Coordinates of C-alpha atoms and ligand atoms in Angstrom, one line a residue:
M1 CA 318.8 136.0 154.1
K2 CA 318.2 137.5 157.0
D3 CA 318.4 137.3 161.0
L4 CA 315.4 137.2 163.7
I5 CA 313.5 135.7 166.6
L6 CA 311.3 133.4 167.0
I7 CA 309.4 132.8 170.4
K8 CA 307.8 129.6 171.3
Y9 CA 305.0 130.1 173.5
G10 CA 303.3 126.7 174.4
E11 CA 300.2 127.1 177.2
I12 CA 298.9 129.8 175.4
G13 CA 298.8 127.4 172.1
I14 CA 296.1 125.4 173.5
K15 CA 293.4 128.2 174.5
G16 CA 291.5 127.1 171.8
S17 CA 289.1 130.0 169.9
N18 CA 290.3 132.8 172.5
R19 CA 294.1 132.2 170.8
Y20 CA 294.0 135.2 169.5
L21 CA 293.5 137.3 172.2
F22 CA 296.0 135.5 174.2
E23 CA 298.7 135.9 170.9
D24 CA 297.9 139.7 171.0
R25 CA 298.1 140.5 174.6
L26 CA 301.8 138.6 174.3
I27 CA 302.9 140.9 171.4
R28 CA 301.4 143.8 173.4
N29 CA 303.5 142.7 176.1
M30 CA 306.8 142.3 174.2
E31 CA 306.2 145.2 172.6
E32 CA 305.9 147.2 175.5
S33 CA 309.4 145.2 178.1
L34 CA 311.4 146.3 174.6
S35 CA 309.8 150.1 174.5
G36 CA 312.4 151.2 176.3
I37 CA 315.7 149.3 174.5
N38 CA 316.5 152.5 172.1
K39 CA 316.2 150.3 169.4
E40 CA 313.8 150.2 166.3
V41 CA 312.0 146.9 166.6
D42 CA 309.4 144.8 165.0
I43 CA 307.3 142.1 166.5
Y44 CA 304.7 139.9 164.5
K45 CA 303.0 137.1 164.0
T46 CA 302.6 134.8 160.9
H47 CA 302.0 131.4 160.2
G48 CA 300.7 131.3 164.1
R49 CA 304.7 132.3 165.3
V50 CA 305.3 135.4 166.9
F51 CA 309.1 136.9 165.0
V52 CA 311.3 139.8 166.5
E53 CA 313.2 141.9 163.9
A54 CA 316.0 144.5 164.4
E55 CA 319.2 146.2 163.5
G56 CA 322.1 145.8 165.3
S57 CA 322.3 142.4 168.2
F58 CA 319.8 140.7 169.9
E59 CA 321.9 140.2 173.2
R60 CA 319.5 142.7 175.5
I61 CA 316.6 142.3 172.6
R62 CA 316.8 137.9 174.1
E63 CA 317.0 138.9 177.7
R64 CA 313.7 141.2 178.1
L65 CA 312.1 138.4 176.2
Q66 CA 313.0 135.9 178.4
K67 CA 311.6 137.7 181.1
V68 CA 308.0 137.7 179.3
F69 CA 305.7 135.5 180.6
G70 CA 304.1 132.8 178.2
I71 CA 307.1 132.8 176.5
V72 CA 308.6 129.5 176.4
G73 CA 311.7 129.9 174.1
V74 CA 313.7 132.9 172.4
C75 CA 314.9 131.3 169.0
S76 CA 317.9 132.1 166.9
A77 CA 316.6 132.4 163.8
K78 CA 316.5 133.0 160.1
E79 CA 314.0 133.9 156.9
T80 CA 315.5 132.5 153.5
E81 CA 314.0 132.6 150.5
L82 CA 313.5 129.4 148.6
D83 CA 316.6 128.3 147.1
F84 CA 318.6 125.4 149.0
E85 CA 321.8 127.1 148.8
K86 CA 320.7 129.5 150.7
I87 CA 318.9 127.4 152.9
K88 CA 322.3 125.7 154.1
N89 CA 323.7 128.4 154.0
A90 CA 321.4 129.6 157.0
G91 CA 321.2 126.3 158.5
L92 CA 325.4 126.4 158.6
E93 CA 326.0 129.9 159.9
L94 CA 323.1 129.4 162.6
I95 CA 324.9 125.4 163.9
E96 CA 328.0 127.5 164.2
R97 CA 326.8 130.3 165.7
E98 CA 326.7 126.8 169.0
L99 CA 329.5 125.6 169.1
S100 CA 331.6 126.5 170.9
G101 CA 335.1 123.9 170.4
K102 CA 333.4 121.0 172.6
P103 CA 332.3 118.1 170.9
R104 CA 328.7 118.0 170.2
T105 CA 325.3 115.9 169.3
F106 CA 322.6 117.3 166.5
K107 CA 319.8 116.6 164.9
V108 CA 317.9 118.5 162.2
E109 CA 314.1 118.2 162.5
T110 CA 312.0 119.9 159.8
R111 CA 308.5 120.8 158.2
R112 CA 307.6 121.4 155.4
I113 CA 304.6 123.4 154.4
N114 CA 304.9 123.8 151.5
K115 CA 304.5 120.6 149.1
D116 CA 306.0 122.2 146.1
F117 CA 308.8 122.6 147.4
Q118 CA 312.0 120.2 145.4
Y119 CA 313.0 117.4 148.4
D120 CA 310.5 116.2 150.9
S121 CA 311.5 117.4 154.8
M122 CA 313.5 113.5 155.6
E123 CA 315.6 114.9 152.5
I124 CA 316.3 118.1 153.4
S125 CA 317.0 117.2 156.8
R126 CA 319.4 114.9 155.4
K127 CA 320.6 117.3 153.1
L128 CA 321.1 119.4 155.1
G129 CA 322.8 117.2 157.9
A130 CA 325.1 115.9 155.8
Y131 CA 326.3 119.5 154.5
I132 CA 326.0 121.0 158.2
L133 CA 328.3 117.3 159.3
R134 CA 331.1 118.3 156.2
N135 CA 331.9 122.1 156.8
T136 CA 332.5 121.3 160.3
E137 CA 334.5 120.0 163.2
D138 CA 333.4 118.6 166.6
L139 CA 329.9 116.9 165.4
T140 CA 328.0 114.1 165.5
V141 CA 324.5 113.2 164.5
D142 CA 321.9 112.0 167.7
V143 CA 318.7 111.9 166.3
H144 CA 317.0 110.8 170.0
D145 CA 319.0 113.3 172.8
P146 CA 320.7 116.4 170.5
D147 CA 322.9 119.3 172.0
I148 CA 321.6 120.9 168.8
Q149 CA 318.4 121.2 167.0
L150 CA 318.4 122.7 164.4
D151 CA 314.5 123.1 162.6
V152 CA 313.6 123.7 159.5
E153 CA 310.0 125.3 158.2
I154 CA 310.0 125.3 154.7
R155 CA 306.9 127.5 153.8
H156 CA 305.1 129.2 150.7
K157 CA 307.1 131.8 150.6
Q158 CA 310.4 131.6 152.4
A159 CA 311.9 129.1 154.8
Y160 CA 313.0 129.4 158.6
L161 CA 315.4 127.7 160.2
Y162 CA 316.0 128.1 164.2
A163 CA 318.1 126.9 166.8
S164 CA 318.9 126.7 170.4
D165 CA 315.8 128.3 172.5
L166 CA 316.6 130.2 175.1
P167 CA 314.0 129.6 178.2
G168 CA 311.5 131.4 178.8
V169 CA 309.4 131.8 182.2
K170 CA 306.4 130.2 180.5
G171 CA 303.4 131.2 182.0
L172 CA 300.7 133.6 180.0
P173 CA 301.0 136.8 179.9
V174 CA 300.2 138.9 182.7
G175 CA 296.9 140.8 182.3
S176 CA 295.0 138.1 180.1
C177 CA 293.6 137.0 183.1
G178 CA 292.6 140.0 184.9
K179 CA 293.7 142.2 187.8
A180 CA 295.1 141.8 191.4
G181 CA 296.2 143.9 194.7
L182 CA 299.4 142.0 195.8
L183 CA 299.8 142.9 199.7
L184 CA 303.9 143.4 199.0
S185 CA 306.3 143.7 201.8
G186 CA 310.1 144.4 202.2
G187 CA 310.6 140.1 202.9
I188 CA 311.2 137.8 200.7
D189 CA 307.7 135.9 200.5
S190 CA 304.8 138.6 198.9
P191 CA 307.5 139.3 196.0
V192 CA 307.4 135.8 194.9
A193 CA 304.2 135.9 195.5
G194 CA 303.1 138.5 192.7
W195 CA 305.5 136.6 190.5
M196 CA 304.1 133.7 190.5
A197 CA 300.6 135.6 190.6
M198 CA 302.1 137.0 187.1
K199 CA 303.0 133.9 185.8
R200 CA 298.9 132.5 185.3
G201 CA 298.9 136.2 184.1
V202 CA 297.5 138.4 186.4
E203 CA 298.8 141.7 186.3
I204 CA 299.5 142.8 190.0
M205 CA 298.9 146.1 191.5
P206 CA 301.7 146.3 195.1
I207 CA 300.1 148.1 197.6
Y208 CA 302.8 149.0 200.6
F209 CA 301.6 149.6 203.9
H210 CA 304.0 151.9 205.4
T211 CA 304.0 153.2 209.5
P212 CA 306.2 156.5 209.6
P213 CA 308.2 156.8 211.7
F214 CA 308.2 154.0 213.0
T215 CA 309.4 152.3 209.5
S216 CA 311.6 153.9 207.9
S217 CA 311.8 156.1 204.2
R218 CA 314.3 152.9 203.8
A219 CA 312.4 150.7 204.2
K220 CA 309.5 151.7 201.8
E221 CA 312.8 152.4 199.2
K222 CA 312.7 149.1 199.5
V223 CA 309.5 147.9 198.2
L224 CA 310.4 150.2 195.2
D225 CA 313.1 148.5 194.7
L226 CA 311.3 144.8 194.9
S227 CA 308.4 146.3 192.7
R228 CA 311.5 147.4 190.4
V229 CA 312.4 143.8 190.0
L230 CA 308.6 142.6 189.3
A231 CA 308.2 145.1 186.9
E232 CA 311.0 143.6 184.8
Y233 CA 308.7 140.7 184.3
A234 CA 305.6 143.2 183.9
G235 CA 306.2 145.1 180.7
G236 CA 308.9 147.4 182.4
S237 CA 306.4 149.6 184.5
L238 CA 304.3 149.4 188.1
Q239 CA 302.1 151.5 190.0
V240 CA 302.9 150.6 193.3
R241 CA 300.7 152.6 196.6
I242 CA 302.0 153.2 199.2
V243 CA 299.7 153.6 201.7
P244 CA 299.9 155.7 205.3
F245 CA 299.6 153.1 207.8
T246 CA 300.6 154.9 210.6
E247 CA 297.1 156.5 212.2
V248 CA 295.4 152.9 212.0
Q249 CA 298.2 151.7 213.8
K250 CA 297.6 153.8 216.5
A251 CA 293.9 153.5 216.6
L252 CA 294.7 149.5 217.2
N253 CA 297.3 149.5 219.8
E254 CA 295.1 152.3 221.7
K255 CA 291.5 150.2 221.5
C256 CA 292.2 147.2 221.1
P257 CA 293.2 143.9 223.3
E258 CA 296.9 143.7 222.4
K259 CA 296.3 139.7 222.0
L260 CA 294.7 140.3 218.6
L261 CA 296.5 143.5 217.3
T262 CA 298.3 141.2 214.5
V263 CA 294.8 139.8 212.9
I264 CA 293.1 142.8 213.9
M265 CA 296.2 144.5 211.4
R266 CA 295.9 141.9 209.1
R267 CA 292.0 142.2 208.5
M268 CA 292.6 146.3 208.2
M269 CA 295.1 145.6 205.8
M270 CA 293.2 143.5 203.8
R271 CA 289.4 146.4 204.4
I272 CA 292.0 148.7 202.8
A273 CA 293.5 147.1 200.1
E274 CA 290.5 144.9 198.5
R275 CA 288.8 149.2 198.3
I276 CA 291.9 150.1 196.6
T277 CA 292.1 147.1 194.6
N278 CA 288.1 147.2 193.8
N279 CA 288.7 151.2 193.0
N280 CA 291.2 150.2 190.3
E281 CA 289.2 147.4 188.6
G282 CA 291.4 144.6 190.3
K283 CA 289.0 141.3 191.5
A284 CA 291.5 140.1 194.4
L285 CA 293.8 140.4 196.2
I286 CA 297.3 138.1 196.9
T287 CA 299.4 138.4 199.9
G288 CA 302.9 136.0 200.4
E289 CA 301.2 133.8 203.4
S290 CA 302.2 130.2 203.8
I291 CA 300.5 128.1 206.1
G292 CA 302.1 127.4 209.5
Q293 CA 305.5 130.5 208.7
V294 CA 304.7 132.8 212.1
A295 CA 301.7 133.1 214.4
S296 CA 299.9 134.5 212.0
Q297 CA 300.0 132.0 209.8
T298 CA 297.4 129.7 210.8
L299 CA 294.4 129.0 208.7
E300 CA 292.0 130.1 211.5
S301 CA 294.0 133.4 211.7
M302 CA 293.8 133.5 207.5
N303 CA 289.6 132.7 208.6
V304 CA 289.7 135.8 210.5
T305 CA 291.4 138.0 208.2
N306 CA 289.5 136.5 205.3
A307 CA 286.1 137.6 206.9
V308 CA 286.8 141.3 205.7
A309 CA 287.0 140.6 202.4
Q310 CA 284.8 140.2 199.3
M311 CA 287.0 139.2 196.8
P312 CA 289.1 136.1 196.6
V313 CA 292.8 136.3 198.2
F314 CA 295.1 133.8 196.7
R315 CA 297.8 132.7 198.2
P316 CA 300.3 131.5 195.7
L317 CA 303.3 130.9 198.1
I318 CA 300.7 128.6 200.6
G319 CA 302.4 124.4 198.9
L320 CA 306.1 125.5 199.2
D321 CA 308.9 125.8 202.0
K322 CA 310.8 128.5 203.5
N323 CA 313.7 127.0 201.0
E324 CA 311.8 126.6 198.4
I325 CA 310.5 130.3 198.3
K326 CA 314.2 131.4 198.8
A327 CA 315.4 129.8 196.0
R328 CA 313.0 131.1 193.7
A329 CA 313.8 134.9 195.7
K330 CA 317.2 134.5 194.0
E331 CA 315.8 133.0 190.5
I332 CA 313.6 135.5 189.7
G333 CA 316.0 138.0 191.6
T334 CA 314.4 139.6 194.4
Y335 CA 316.0 137.8 197.2
E336 CA 319.1 140.2 197.4
I337 CA 316.9 143.0 197.8
S338 CA 314.9 141.3 200.6
I339 CA 317.3 139.9 203.0
Q340 CA 318.3 144.3 203.4
P341 CA 317.5 144.4 207.5
Y342 CA 315.1 146.9 207.1
D343 CA 312.3 146.3 209.9
D344 CA 308.4 145.6 208.7
C345 CA 305.3 147.1 210.9
C346 CA 304.4 143.5 211.5
T347 CA 308.1 142.8 213.4
I348 CA 307.6 146.0 215.2
F349 CA 304.0 145.7 216.4
V350 CA 303.9 142.1 216.8
P351 CA 302.3 141.3 220.7
D352 CA 304.7 139.3 223.4
S353 CA 301.7 136.3 222.9
P354 CA 300.2 136.8 219.9
E355 CA 296.2 134.7 219.2
T356 CA 297.4 132.1 216.8
K357 CA 293.5 130.1 216.5
P358 CA 291.7 133.9 217.1
K359 CA 287.7 133.2 217.0
L360 CA 285.8 135.6 213.9
R361 CA 283.3 136.6 216.9
F362 CA 286.0 137.6 219.7
V363 CA 288.3 140.1 217.6
E364 CA 284.9 141.3 215.4
Y365 CA 284.0 142.2 219.5
G366 CA 287.8 143.4 219.9
E367 CA 287.2 145.9 216.6
E368 CA 284.0 146.8 218.3
D369 CA 285.8 150.8 219.4
L370 CA 288.2 150.8 216.1
E371 CA 286.0 153.6 213.3
V372 CA 286.7 151.4 211.2
E373 CA 285.3 152.6 207.7
R374 CA 286.9 156.1 208.7
L375 CA 290.1 155.1 208.8
I376 CA 289.6 153.4 205.5
E377 CA 288.8 155.8 204.0
E378 CA 291.6 158.0 205.2
A379 CA 293.8 156.4 204.4
V380 CA 292.8 154.8 200.6
K381 CA 292.7 158.8 199.9
E382 CA 296.3 160.2 201.6
A383 CA 297.5 156.3 199.9
E384 CA 300.7 157.8 197.2
I385 CA 300.4 156.3 193.4
I386 CA 304.6 155.8 192.5
T387 CA 305.0 154.6 189.5
V388 CA 308.3 152.3 189.2
E389 CA 310.6 151.9 185.5
A390 CA 312.0 148.3 186.0
D391 CA 316.7 149.0 185.6
Ligands
ATP1 N1 303.2 146.0 205.2 C1 303.2 145.4 204.7 N2 302.6 145.6 203.1 C2 301.5 145.1 202.8 N3 301.5 143.9 202.6 C3 302.5 143.6 203.8 C4 302.9 144.1 205.0 N4 303.3 144.3 206.0 C5 302.5 142.0 205.6 N5 302.1 141.6 204.5 C6 301.1 141.0 203.7 O1 301.2 140.2 204.7 C7 301.5 138.5 204.3 C8 302.5 138.7 205.3 O2 303.2 138.8 206.5 P1 304.4 138.0 207.7 O3 305.0 138.9 207.7 O4 303.0 137.9 208.6 O5 304.6 137.0 206.3 P2 305.9 137.4 206.2 O6 306.4 135.7 205.2 O7 307.2 138.1 206.4 O8 305.7 137.1 204.3 P3 307.0 138.4 203.8 O9 308.2 138.3 203.5 O10 306.2 138.2 202.3 O11 306.5 140.2 204.4 C9 303.1 139.4 203.8 O12 303.5 137.7 202.6 C10 301.9 140.6 202.7 O13 301.6 139.9 201.4

């Protein structure tokens, strides 16, 4: 009998002829995510399922796998020979692990792929269920809504049994749907936006606009800390771009109408982020904006901001309100970092009464004295790349 982990994946299973590409990417991401735990781990695919084997305790492995996108459930499993005595023992051991002293209900569900096995599916479920009932206390059968489901698969060479999956983060494997630049500030929203893009299989490249001395090095550290949390979902590491933005801000303050400073600053961020993303084979930009939160988040402002980008700009939070965003930030572990009080350039360089419904031609006119291309080139050239590792 062998202990192992069985990985359940949902959406990938319906990917038709491309399925293997998603599975291979999932396995690669799992390998990456487990590479830091200092343990010999074997991940393999067989019979359309992914298994993980390792020596010793699985606790840390399970924790990490619960953060790999594409995984729906992480199940404790056992592999046995096709010997019904061994199958019964394995089933009992798995169920006993789930019992925590309080009364619980269970059900056995069997799939028999190997039709030569001595019992059919119904008989296996019944006999195994009866054996477990005889050998445990506080358990009753509930075939409709059990607390614990014990699954049995009778294959040609061996049997697999598994129970109780720990929930995964679902979605699609990161990297299976391309790469995008994430405009990552130190706030609550943009880390959540990045997480949501990763959930849809997008590899993210965080880009932070840093404005020393107006924004402190603590503000930059905060963005790196947020990236470390996101890296837990990105296979363990992320490359963050820190873009020096002071020259741009100064030029804006000197040369642009005050009322339009916010929207022009956004346009500069978009231009620079697009250039960096393009240089790194990224195909889209992601921001943490949602409609109506602050002055710059009107449809008019977004249109004027988008006008400088050729790439699609995705705003995954568009349909969420602040409470929903906060709840998600707490769930993924970025909230406590985001609420640390270090100012971002967007909060420092805000005009008293910003234009909330800017018109493109006025904004273009307002930018006329800016040396846009030079500013972009310099910012891109001076951008620092910092690789962060998940804790
Ligand atoms: N310094 C920055 N570096 C990179 N991106 C930024 C920066 N400041 C703002 N952004 C991007 O612009 C978006 C809107 O910023 P804004 O400050 O208006 O909104 P917010 O709701 O406070 O967002 P957040 O909570 O993400 O800071 C952010 O979500 C982020 O994607």
